[in-house]
Amino acid sequence: MMIKFTLNGQLVEVSSDPSRRLLDVLRQDFSLIGVKEGCGEGECGACSILFNHHVVNSCLLPLGNVMNQDIITIEGFKTTARYQAIEQAYIDAGAVQCGFCTPGMVMATESLLHLNPTPTDAEIRIALSGNLCRCTGYNMIVEAVKLASERGKGLW
Amino acid sequence: MTDITNSIPKLDAKDKLSGQALYVSDIQIDGMIYAKTVRSQIVKGKIINIDIPFLPEGYFTVSRQDVMHKNVVKIIFEDMPYFATDEIHHLNEPIMLVVGPDKSVIQSIVDQIKIEYVTEIGVFDDRDAPVAYSFKKGNPKKVFSKATQVIEMNYQTGLQEQAYIEPQGFVAYEEGEKVTLIGSIQCPYYVKNAIIDALGCEPNQVRVIQAAVGGAFGGKEEYPSLIACQLAVALKKVHKPIKLIFEREEDILSTTKRHPSTIHLKAALNELNDVVGLSADIRIDGGAYIGLSSVVLSRAMIAVSGAYTIENIQVEGKVLRTNTVPNGAFRGFGAPQMIFAIEMFMHHIAKETNQDAFAFRMRHLARQGDKTSTSGVFRDPIILEDLIRVATEKSKYHSKALAYSQTGIHKGIGMSFFLHGCGFTGSGESTHINAKVKLFKTEAGLVKILVAAVDMGQGIRTTLPKIVSSILEIPIERCIFDYPDTDFVPDSGPTVASRTIMIVGGLVARAAKELKETWIENKEQSVIKQYVQPDYIKWNEKKFKGDAYPAYSWGVNVVEVAVDPLTYQTKILNVVSVYDVGKEIDERIILGQADGGIVQGIAYGYLENMVAVDGKIKQKNLTDYIIPTALDVSKMSTYIIDNPYPLGPYGAKGAGELTLIGGAPAVALAIEMAVNKKITKIPVTPEYLMELMHHDD
Ligand code: FES
Ligand code: FES
């Protein structure tokens, strides 16, 4: 089946089995390796992408469901000014350790700030609660989201 | 010069943020095929027949029939085969690989393989104890016979899964006779040496390279060697690049975890109600193969008296062999179990004898010059009292403890004191490891740091270059630390035991000093340094006597909780930690280690619940095995007090494991206060609390 969707701002067409996981399509067919597989069962969020600007686990998303939708991965997002703000905030807050959860966390951060540019601590924790991190204990990531929100005034 | 502690941006952060860092699953090689492991479906028994379906062209099975030399994973005891023999010792034991170009075809082959077994009854108790150690300090017999009172308690700890977010995996390929493995690993030379043994080949025919590692926590210490041996054998059969990445469920069900333990403690008290003697019986469940269990046991035994000095000690320790998945390294390595038990015990002794627990514990603190549990000496200054003072002030421990001891409040505050021996136990560094590091300066003045230490998130890709740049007074961009590749780096030992900064970093610092003194512009230069044990360190491995570690890091954790009186759910309200890690090489990195470590440690104490019933692990994915999310974490404050260690780089000691080991007793003591029942078992789950509440003491 031919599936058309927008991927990182470009219209793409994939002729493939619509039941394939979007995660595999992104990693294998498009070499978008910033989308990570940590569990394959919707628990860890390492595979997070933006689906019409909402954070979604791509391991649970069948390819067929993205027909005519807008998909952004870390590779597409990293060219934006918002990414720059988030990146610097993560670095300054010390939010990156092993880095395996990190691209997913960045996508969750973008999804949150897009909806709510000035989230409270509790709102940030809820927004990140679908993304597991085993290294940082989360508080430096929460701090990074706050920093990005403060510094990125007007970006979201 | 600025203070080395001042934080700098992590050198690998941008690559990781933008998703461009290459983890093993991201590596592609032309013509690469895939592998999947076929595992035993029984807990114990014999294989009587394996029926393999017709294999399409390009698909192979690889099993023990293909082994070229030895079918054992080189760890300490040679007891674990990498392909099961006819005898199955645990569920999900690897039997063979199926390799080929298409993953779905591989899966269908795996599904069609039929294995017939004769099932036997497994062993899950203490019947089989292949490792038994014991040691004593002073004259425990005498003090127990003269004691005015003897108090006994039994403590239990559960399984804990490392739950690194990146599962285990390797990419393997051949270049002529040589096999190369790129993996998510902590110890490149462990993997290399295991493959040399498996293939019976020359050292120069094996090359091991680290990929970016998505978390490890001990789980990628010895286990990866098993996968690597299988793949090396597979390469020799199929001669094509192979990728093997575990799925989450496979990772949880078949890799090593933290050893469950039962620890029986007995204290002899004198007429002043001081502990004058301690006797301990420590049993850890090693699972089906011994692996690193004997070393884990040693560390647990040596930690017997925790942060206290007790003059007379008798310790017995056993590794039990059971028909469960083998247990292995996990951040803390035996210490978290023992520190939980001794911290609870000290508190329980005080309660039992109607003493103020805080004052009682303070009275027993270890001091500089005291004899360690193994009759070595605490040579360096111990600033534990300072740590405790800061921790009690910052957490308002005393006023809160008073307020929460009233009934009906359902809140509690708990404090743990602990230490962690830095580096390998005993003479490990000098007799087994003999770390070697190399600095290589190019003509252009770039300095390459050549060590086998792995950055798995703990930040050494930043801290090691920082040490070198700061000593050489050159920009950090000119200090190059690539992922280790055994073709280029000497064996500086495994990335374990909180040894990287103190031991490897210490050698790197010495090499940098020498390079600075001998520096010649526009000329290639190299400096090699090898570990030399300070000669005052004496250790008798058989008797467990002497200095078990060259140095110790110290810590205090305070955890505050609320326990819901209806559901018995525990909520963490606040955490305060104070540490002596010698000197921080980078403040933000240490604070990150502190946050991550204590969250794992606290969760070990109350949240992370994994049980094996008759050899079957009940939690098979991250839905069943709950690790903390951002919602489970409270405010956490960490304070570091400098106490430089003369032989560490800039005075630094170990830090990575220390931050985990006090979490469980602190949270358990807090819960004990909130529910006013004696806690003797972790994790303190709502079910366990319910049981306690419905039983009168
Ligand atoms: S890989 Fe998709 S949620 Fe874990
Ligand atoms: S940084 Fe390692 S899992 Fe988040």
PDB file of C-alpha atoms in Angstrom, chain B residues 227-469:
ATOM      1  CA  ILE B 227      26.436 -12.500  23.651  1.00  0.00           C
ATOM      2  CA  ALA B 228      29.845 -11.614  22.219  1.00  0.00           C
ATOM      3  CA  CYS B 229      31.064 -15.228  22.416  1.00  0.00           C
ATOM      4  CA  GLN B 230      27.940 -16.441  20.625  1.00  0.00           C
ATOM      5  CA  LEU B 231      28.376 -13.888  17.884  1.00  0.00           C
ATOM      6  CA  ALA B 232      32.080 -14.613  17.477  1.00  0.00           C
ATOM      7  CA  VAL B 233      31.246 -18.286  16.923  1.00  0.00           C
ATOM      8  CA  ALA B 234      28.457 -17.297  14.521  1.00  0.00           C
ATOM      9  CA  LEU B 235      30.831 -15.098  12.530  1.00  0.00           C
ATOM     10  CA  LYS B 236      33.206 -17.993  12.071  1.00  0.00           C
ATOM     11  CA  LYS B 237      30.343 -19.997  10.617  1.00  0.00           C
ATOM     12  CA  VAL B 238      28.498 -17.520   8.402  1.00  0.00           C
ATOM     13  CA  HIS B 239      31.233 -14.975   7.588  1.00  0.00           C
ATOM     14  CA  LYS B 240      28.830 -12.069   7.324  1.00  0.00           C
ATOM     15  CA  PRO B 241      28.348  -9.026   9.551  1.00  0.00           C
ATOM     16  CA  ILE B 242      25.707  -9.782  12.185  1.00  0.00           C
ATOM     17  CA  LYS B 243      23.608  -7.546  14.385  1.00  0.00           C
ATOM     18  CA  LEU B 244      21.951  -8.818  17.542  1.00  0.00           C
ATOM     19  CA  ILE B 245      19.837  -6.449  19.624  1.00  0.00           C
ATOM     20  CA  PHE B 246      17.758  -7.722  22.518  1.00  0.00           C
ATOM     21  CA  GLU B 247      14.112  -6.915  22.771  1.00  0.00           C
ATOM     22  CA  ARG B 248      13.034  -5.480  26.095  1.00  0.00           C
ATOM     23  CA  GLU B 249      11.267  -8.601  27.270  1.00  0.00           C
ATOM     24  CA  GLU B 250      14.198 -10.791  26.337  1.00  0.00           C
ATOM     25  CA  ASP B 251      16.532  -8.403  28.127  1.00  0.00           C
ATOM     26  CA  ILE B 252      14.496  -8.427  31.321  1.00  0.00           C
ATOM     27  CA  LEU B 253      13.921 -12.174  31.324  1.00  0.00           C
ATOM     28  CA  SER B 254      17.402 -13.368  30.474  1.00  0.00           C
ATOM     29  CA  THR B 255      20.048 -10.925  31.721  1.00  0.00           C
ATOM     30  CA  THR B 256      21.615 -10.568  35.181  1.00  0.00           C
ATOM     31  CA  LYS B 257      20.055  -8.554  38.018  1.00  0.00           C
ATOM     32  CA  ARG B 258      20.807  -7.485  41.568  1.00  0.00           C
ATOM     33  CA  HIS B 259      21.142 -10.491  43.896  1.00  0.00           C
ATOM     34  CA  PRO B 260      18.301 -11.052  46.319  1.00  0.00           C
ATOM     35  CA  SER B 261      19.683 -11.568  49.818  1.00  0.00           C
ATOM     36  CA  THR B 262      18.805 -12.735  53.281  1.00  0.00           C
ATOM     37  CA  ILE B 263      20.975 -11.299  55.998  1.00  0.00           C
ATOM     38  CA  HIS B 264      20.819 -12.529  59.545  1.00  0.00           C
ATOM     39  CA  LEU B 265      22.425 -10.173  62.056  1.00  0.00           C
ATOM     40  CA  LYS B 266      23.243 -10.644  65.706  1.00  0.00           C
ATOM     41  CA  ALA B 267      24.603  -7.951  68.010  1.00  0.00           C
ATOM     42  CA  ALA B 268      26.312  -8.351  71.370  1.00  0.00           C
ATOM     43  CA  LEU B 269      25.690  -5.373  73.667  1.00  0.00           C
ATOM     44  CA  ASN B 270      27.596  -4.412  76.788  1.00  0.00           C
ATOM     45  CA  GLU B 271      26.221  -2.835  79.957  1.00  0.00           C
ATOM     46  CA  LEU B 272      26.329   0.622  78.303  1.00  0.00           C
ATOM     47  CA  ASN B 273      24.161  -0.691  75.492  1.00  0.00           C
ATOM     48  CA  ASP B 274      26.965  -0.326  72.994  1.00  0.00           C
ATOM     49  CA  VAL B 275      27.425  -2.853  70.228  1.00  0.00           C
ATOM     50  CA  VAL B 276      30.648  -4.673  71.020  1.00  0.00           C
ATOM     51  CA  GLY B 277      30.150  -7.601  68.717  1.00  0.00           C
ATOM     52  CA  LEU B 278      28.411  -8.254  65.426  1.00  0.00           C
ATOM     53  CA  SER B 279      27.785 -11.545  63.756  1.00  0.00           C
ATOM     54  CA  ALA B 280      26.373 -11.820  60.268  1.00  0.00           C
ATOM     55  CA  ASP B 281      25.162 -14.587  58.021  1.00  0.00           C
ATOM     56  CA  ILE B 282      24.778 -13.277  54.483  1.00  0.00           C
ATOM     57  CA  ARG B 283      23.262 -15.294  51.680  1.00  0.00           C
ATOM     58  CA  ILE B 284      22.879 -14.044  48.170  1.00  0.00           C
ATOM     59  CA  ASP B 285      21.067 -15.851  45.395  1.00  0.00           C
ATOM     60  CA  GLY B 286      23.498 -16.197  42.524  1.00  0.00           C
ATOM     61  CA  GLY B 287      21.058 -17.913  40.188  1.00  0.00           C
ATOM     62  CA  ALA B 288      22.087 -20.783  37.975  1.00  0.00           C
ATOM     63  CA  TYR B 289      25.725 -19.809  37.350  1.00  0.00           C
ATOM     64  CA  ILE B 290      28.184 -18.183  39.701  1.00  0.00           C
ATOM     65  CA  GLY B 291      29.399 -15.429  37.369  1.00  0.00           C
ATOM     66  CA  LEU B 292      30.488 -12.498  39.512  1.00  0.00           C
ATOM     67  CA  SER B 293      28.520 -13.602  42.555  1.00  0.00           C
ATOM     68  CA  SER B 294      31.562 -14.442  44.657  1.00  0.00           C
ATOM     69  CA  VAL B 295      32.896 -10.911  44.237  1.00  0.00           C
ATOM     70  CA  VAL B 296      29.496  -9.407  44.954  1.00  0.00           C
ATOM     71  CA  LEU B 297      29.379 -11.505  48.101  1.00  0.00           C
ATOM     72  CA  SER B 298      32.825 -10.274  49.200  1.00  0.00           C
ATOM     73  CA  ARG B 299      31.774  -6.665  48.887  1.00  0.00           C
ATOM     74  CA  ALA B 300      28.590  -7.315  50.842  1.00  0.00           C
ATOM     75  CA  MET B 301      30.523  -9.095  53.592  1.00  0.00           C
ATOM     76  CA  ILE B 302      33.141  -6.370  53.896  1.00  0.00           C
ATOM     77  CA  ALA B 303      30.384  -3.746  54.173  1.00  0.00           C
ATOM     78  CA  VAL B 304      29.014  -5.661  57.177  1.00  0.00           C
ATOM     79  CA  SER B 305      29.423  -2.905  59.736  1.00  0.00           C
ATOM     80  CA  GLY B 306      28.503  -0.099  57.340  1.00  0.00           C
ATOM     81  CA  ALA B 307      29.641   3.342  58.460  1.00  0.00           C
ATOM     82  CA  TYR B 308      30.254   2.143  62.030  1.00  0.00           C
ATOM     83  CA  THR B 309      33.196   0.716  63.884  1.00  0.00           C
ATOM     84  CA  ILE B 310      32.503  -2.509  65.709  1.00  0.00           C
ATOM     85  CA  GLU B 311      35.476  -4.150  67.353  1.00  0.00           C
ATOM     86  CA  ASN B 312      34.489  -7.786  67.149  1.00  0.00           C
ATOM     87  CA  ILE B 313      32.915  -9.229  64.046  1.00  0.00           C
ATOM     88  CA  GLN B 314      32.129 -12.665  62.687  1.00  0.00           C
ATOM     89  CA  VAL B 315      30.852 -12.907  59.113  1.00  0.00           C
ATOM     90  CA  GLU B 316      29.709 -15.920  57.141  1.00  0.00           C
ATOM     91  CA  GLY B 317      28.698 -15.506  53.531  1.00  0.00           C
ATOM     92  CA  LYS B 318      27.312 -17.840  50.921  1.00  0.00           C
ATOM     93  CA  VAL B 319      26.409 -17.691  47.277  1.00  0.00           C
ATOM     94  CA  LEU B 320      23.405 -19.906  46.696  1.00  0.00           C
ATOM     95  CA  ARG B 321      23.017 -21.635  43.371  1.00  0.00           C
ATOM     96  CA  THR B 322      19.396 -21.829  42.262  1.00  0.00           C
ATOM     97  CA  ASN B 323      17.647 -22.539  38.999  1.00  0.00           C
ATOM     98  CA  THR B 324      16.934 -18.916  38.220  1.00  0.00           C
ATOM     99  CA  VAL B 325      18.493 -16.492  35.769  1.00  0.00           C
ATOM    100  CA  PRO B 326      22.011 -15.693  36.981  1.00  0.00           C
ATOM    101  CA  ASN B 327      22.419 -12.500  38.967  1.00  0.00           C
ATOM    102  CA  GLY B 328      25.355 -10.194  38.534  1.00  0.00           C
ATOM    103  CA  ALA B 329      26.757  -6.723  38.712  1.00  0.00           C
ATOM    104  CA  PHE B 330      24.507  -3.818  39.569  1.00  0.00           C
ATOM    105  CA  ARG B 331      25.667  -0.396  40.803  1.00  0.00           C
ATOM    106  CA  GLY B 332      26.658  -0.929  44.445  1.00  0.00           C
ATOM    107  CA  PHE B 333      27.611  -4.583  43.917  1.00  0.00           C
ATOM    108  CA  GLY B 334      26.481  -6.227  47.167  1.00  0.00           C
ATOM    109  CA  ALA B 335      26.792  -3.100  49.276  1.00  0.00           C
ATOM    110  CA  PRO B 336      23.170  -1.918  48.886  1.00  0.00           C
ATOM    111  CA  GLN B 337      21.902  -5.177  50.390  1.00  0.00           C
ATOM    112  CA  MET B 338      24.291  -5.033  53.346  1.00  0.00           C
ATOM    113  CA  ILE B 339      23.916  -1.310  54.000  1.00  0.00           C
ATOM    114  CA  PHE B 340      20.136  -1.758  54.070  1.00  0.00           C
ATOM    115  CA  ALA B 341      20.461  -4.537  56.638  1.00  0.00           C
ATOM    116  CA  ILE B 342      22.983  -2.864  58.936  1.00  0.00           C
ATOM    117  CA  GLU B 343      21.227   0.520  58.866  1.00  0.00           C
ATOM    118  CA  MET B 344      17.896  -1.043  59.772  1.00  0.00           C
ATOM    119  CA  PHE B 345      19.583  -3.203  62.399  1.00  0.00           C
ATOM    120  CA  MET B 346      21.304  -0.299  64.148  1.00  0.00           C
ATOM    121  CA  HIS B 347      17.989   1.483  64.273  1.00  0.00           C
ATOM    122  CA  HIS B 348      16.202  -1.616  65.519  1.00  0.00           C
ATOM    123  CA  ILE B 349      18.797  -2.268  68.221  1.00  0.00           C
ATOM    124  CA  ALA B 350      18.310   1.268  69.519  1.00  0.00           C
ATOM    125  CA  LYS B 351      14.555   0.846  69.596  1.00  0.00           C
ATOM    126  CA  GLU B 352      14.803  -2.527  71.248  1.00  0.00           C
ATOM    127  CA  THR B 353      16.968  -1.089  74.012  1.00  0.00           C
ATOM    128  CA  ASN B 354      14.956   2.129  74.382  1.00  0.00           C
ATOM    129  CA  GLN B 355      17.720   4.391  73.214  1.00  0.00           C
ATOM    130  CA  ASP B 356      17.542   7.424  70.966  1.00  0.00           C
ATOM    131  CA  ALA B 357      18.386   5.908  67.583  1.00  0.00           C
ATOM    132  CA  PHE B 358      20.225   8.956  66.301  1.00  0.00           C
ATOM    133  CA  ALA B 359      22.474   9.264  69.352  1.00  0.00           C
ATOM    134  CA  PHE B 360      23.051   5.518  69.372  1.00  0.00           C
ATOM    135  CA  ARG B 361      24.163   5.469  65.747  1.00  0.00           C
ATOM    136  CA  MET B 362      26.335   8.571  66.206  1.00  0.00           C
ATOM    137  CA  ARG B 363      28.125   6.861  69.086  1.00  0.00           C
ATOM    138  CA  HIS B 364      29.203   4.023  66.814  1.00  0.00           C
ATOM    139  CA  LEU B 365      30.410   6.025  63.795  1.00  0.00           C
ATOM    140  CA  ALA B 366      33.702   5.055  62.215  1.00  0.00           C
ATOM    141  CA  ARG B 367      36.539   7.492  62.841  1.00  0.00           C
ATOM    142  CA  GLN B 368      39.926   8.048  61.257  1.00  0.00           C
ATOM    143  CA  GLY B 369      42.420   5.538  62.625  1.00  0.00           C
ATOM    144  CA  ASP B 370      39.727   2.966  63.467  1.00  0.00           C
ATOM    145  CA  LYS B 371      40.059  -0.563  62.255  1.00  0.00           C
ATOM    146  CA  THR B 372      37.843  -1.468  59.295  1.00  0.00           C
ATOM    147  CA  SER B 373      35.630  -4.567  59.324  1.00  0.00           C
ATOM    148  CA  THR B 374      38.550  -6.513  57.871  1.00  0.00           C
ATOM    149  CA  SER B 375      41.055  -5.144  60.395  1.00  0.00           C
ATOM    150  CA  GLY B 376      42.550  -2.682  57.930  1.00  0.00           C
ATOM    151  CA  VAL B 377      42.834   0.973  58.835  1.00  0.00           C
ATOM    152  CA  PHE B 378      40.732   3.997  57.927  1.00  0.00           C
ATOM    153  CA  ARG B 379      43.841   6.061  57.142  1.00  0.00           C
ATOM    154  CA  ASP B 380      42.320   9.140  55.648  1.00  0.00           C
ATOM    155  CA  PRO B 381      40.238  11.751  57.422  1.00  0.00           C
ATOM    156  CA  ILE B 382      36.603  10.749  57.904  1.00  0.00           C
ATOM    157  CA  ILE B 383      34.243  13.713  57.829  1.00  0.00           C
ATOM    158  CA  LEU B 384      31.050  11.767  58.371  1.00  0.00           C
ATOM    159  CA  GLU B 385      30.015  13.943  61.305  1.00  0.00           C
ATOM    160  CA  ASP B 386      30.199  17.006  59.080  1.00  0.00           C
ATOM    161  CA  LEU B 387      28.100  15.279  56.463  1.00  0.00           C
ATOM    162  CA  ILE B 388      25.535  14.330  59.088  1.00  0.00           C
ATOM    163  CA  ARG B 389      25.426  17.858  60.480  1.00  0.00           C
ATOM    164  CA  VAL B 390      24.726  19.336  57.043  1.00  0.00           C
ATOM    165  CA  ALA B 391      22.168  16.642  56.268  1.00  0.00           C
ATOM    166  CA  THR B 392      20.248  17.094  59.518  1.00  0.00           C
ATOM    167  CA  GLU B 393      20.247  20.895  59.165  1.00  0.00           C
ATOM    168  CA  LYS B 394      19.206  20.999  55.538  1.00  0.00           C
ATOM    169  CA  SER B 395      16.485  18.395  55.996  1.00  0.00           C
ATOM    170  CA  LYS B 396      15.345  19.654  59.420  1.00  0.00           C
ATOM    171  CA  TYR B 397      15.657  16.022  60.398  1.00  0.00           C
ATOM    172  CA  HIS B 398      15.277  16.379  64.133  1.00  0.00           C
ATOM    173  CA  SER B 399      12.205  18.597  64.231  1.00  0.00           C
ATOM    174  CA  LYS B 400      10.510  16.560  61.526  1.00  0.00           C
ATOM    175  CA  ALA B 401      11.341  13.269  63.203  1.00  0.00           C
ATOM    176  CA  LEU B 402       9.750  14.593  66.357  1.00  0.00           C
ATOM    177  CA  ALA B 403       6.628  15.832  64.593  1.00  0.00           C
ATOM    178  CA  TYR B 404       6.193  12.670  62.517  1.00  0.00           C
ATOM    179  CA  SER B 405       6.512  10.308  65.458  1.00  0.00           C
ATOM    180  CA  GLN B 406       3.048  11.421  66.624  1.00  0.00           C
ATOM    181  CA  THR B 407       0.369   8.993  65.581  1.00  0.00           C
ATOM    182  CA  GLY B 408      -2.076   9.803  62.814  1.00  0.00           C
ATOM    183  CA  ILE B 409       0.368  11.839  60.741  1.00  0.00           C
ATOM    184  CA  HIS B 410       1.359   9.036  58.339  1.00  0.00           C
ATOM    185  CA  LYS B 411       4.596  10.725  57.461  1.00  0.00           C
ATOM    186  CA  GLY B 412       8.136   9.731  58.179  1.00  0.00           C
ATOM    187  CA  ILE B 413      11.724  10.799  57.762  1.00  0.00           C
ATOM    188  CA  GLY B 414      14.627   8.381  57.543  1.00  0.00           C
ATOM    189  CA  MET B 415      18.358   8.891  57.476  1.00  0.00           C
ATOM    190  CA  SER B 416      21.084   6.526  56.324  1.00  0.00           C
ATOM    191  CA  PHE B 417      24.838   6.691  56.871  1.00  0.00           C
ATOM    192  CA  PHE B 418      27.072   4.719  54.552  1.00  0.00           C
ATOM    193  CA  LEU B 419      30.448   4.296  52.941  1.00  0.00           C
ATOM    194  CA  HIS B 420      31.658   2.746  49.741  1.00  0.00           C
ATOM    195  CA  GLY B 421      35.061   1.232  49.117  1.00  0.00           C
ATOM    196  CA  CYS B 422      36.495   2.750  45.942  1.00  0.00           C
ATOM    197  CA  GLY B 423      37.943   0.475  43.297  1.00  0.00           C
ATOM    198  CA  PHE B 424      38.235  -3.270  43.211  1.00  0.00           C
ATOM    199  CA  THR B 425      37.912  -5.240  46.398  1.00  0.00           C
ATOM    200  CA  GLY B 426      41.121  -6.419  47.993  1.00  0.00           C
ATOM    201  CA  SER B 427      44.133  -6.803  45.777  1.00  0.00           C
ATOM    202  CA  GLY B 428      42.027  -6.801  42.619  1.00  0.00           C
ATOM    203  CA  GLU B 429      43.642  -3.666  41.241  1.00  0.00           C
ATOM    204  CA  SER B 430      47.191  -4.896  41.657  1.00  0.00           C
ATOM    205  CA  THR B 431      46.876  -8.629  41.039  1.00  0.00           C
ATOM    206  CA  HIS B 432      44.035  -8.938  38.521  1.00  0.00           C
ATOM    207  CA  ILE B 433      43.754  -5.657  36.699  1.00  0.00           C
ATOM    208  CA  ASN B 434      47.047  -3.790  36.682  1.00  0.00           C
ATOM    209  CA  ALA B 435      45.542  -0.876  34.853  1.00  0.00           C
ATOM    210  CA  LYS B 436      47.566   0.743  32.118  1.00  0.00           C
ATOM    211  CA  VAL B 437      46.799   4.083  30.474  1.00  0.00           C
ATOM    212  CA  LYS B 438      48.426   5.961  27.639  1.00  0.00           C
ATOM    213  CA  LEU B 439      48.514   9.544  26.469  1.00  0.00           C
ATOM    214  CA  PHE B 440      49.560  10.081  22.889  1.00  0.00           C
ATOM    215  CA  LYS B 441      50.465  13.526  21.630  1.00  0.00           C
ATOM    216  CA  THR B 442      50.372  14.084  17.885  1.00  0.00           C
ATOM    217  CA  GLU B 443      52.769  16.334  16.045  1.00  0.00           C
ATOM    218  CA  ALA B 444      50.042  18.927  15.863  1.00  0.00           C
ATOM    219  CA  GLY B 445      49.724  18.903  19.637  1.00  0.00           C
ATOM    220  CA  LEU B 446      46.474  16.957  20.013  1.00  0.00           C
ATOM    221  CA  VAL B 447      46.538  14.742  23.093  1.00  0.00           C
ATOM    222  CA  LYS B 448      44.716  11.443  22.779  1.00  0.00           C
ATOM    223  CA  ILE B 449      43.552   9.777  25.967  1.00  0.00           C
ATOM    224  CA  LEU B 450      43.922   6.049  25.409  1.00  0.00           C
ATOM    225  CA  VAL B 451      42.092   4.090  28.080  1.00  0.00           C
ATOM    226  CA  ALA B 452      39.545   1.250  28.035  1.00  0.00           C
ATOM    227  CA  ALA B 453      37.100   3.119  30.261  1.00  0.00           C
ATOM    228  CA  VAL B 454      33.631   3.558  28.847  1.00  0.00           C
ATOM    229  CA  ASP B 455      31.308   6.541  29.035  1.00  0.00           C
ATOM    230  CA  MET B 456      27.896   5.063  29.735  1.00  0.00           C
ATOM    231  CA  GLY B 457      26.342   8.350  30.768  1.00  0.00           C
ATOM    232  CA  GLN B 458      28.445   9.025  33.850  1.00  0.00           C
ATOM    233  CA  GLY B 459      30.389  11.646  31.959  1.00  0.00           C
ATOM    234  CA  ILE B 460      33.979  10.476  31.607  1.00  0.00           C
ATOM    235  CA  ARG B 461      34.077  11.673  28.006  1.00  0.00           C
ATOM    236  CA  THR B 462      34.039  15.062  29.654  1.00  0.00           C
ATOM    237  CA  THR B 463      35.800  14.525  32.963  1.00  0.00           C
ATOM    238  CA  LEU B 464      38.877  12.645  31.695  1.00  0.00           C
ATOM    239  CA  PRO B 465      39.615  15.282  29.000  1.00  0.00           C
ATOM    240  CA  LYS B 466      38.953  17.926  31.634  1.00  0.00           C
ATOM    241  CA  ILE B 467      41.629  16.467  33.905  1.00  0.00           C
ATOM    242  CA  VAL B 468      44.138  16.297  31.044  1.00  0.00           C
ATOM    243  CA  SER B 469      43.353  19.755  29.724  1.00  0.00           C
TER     244      SER B 469
END
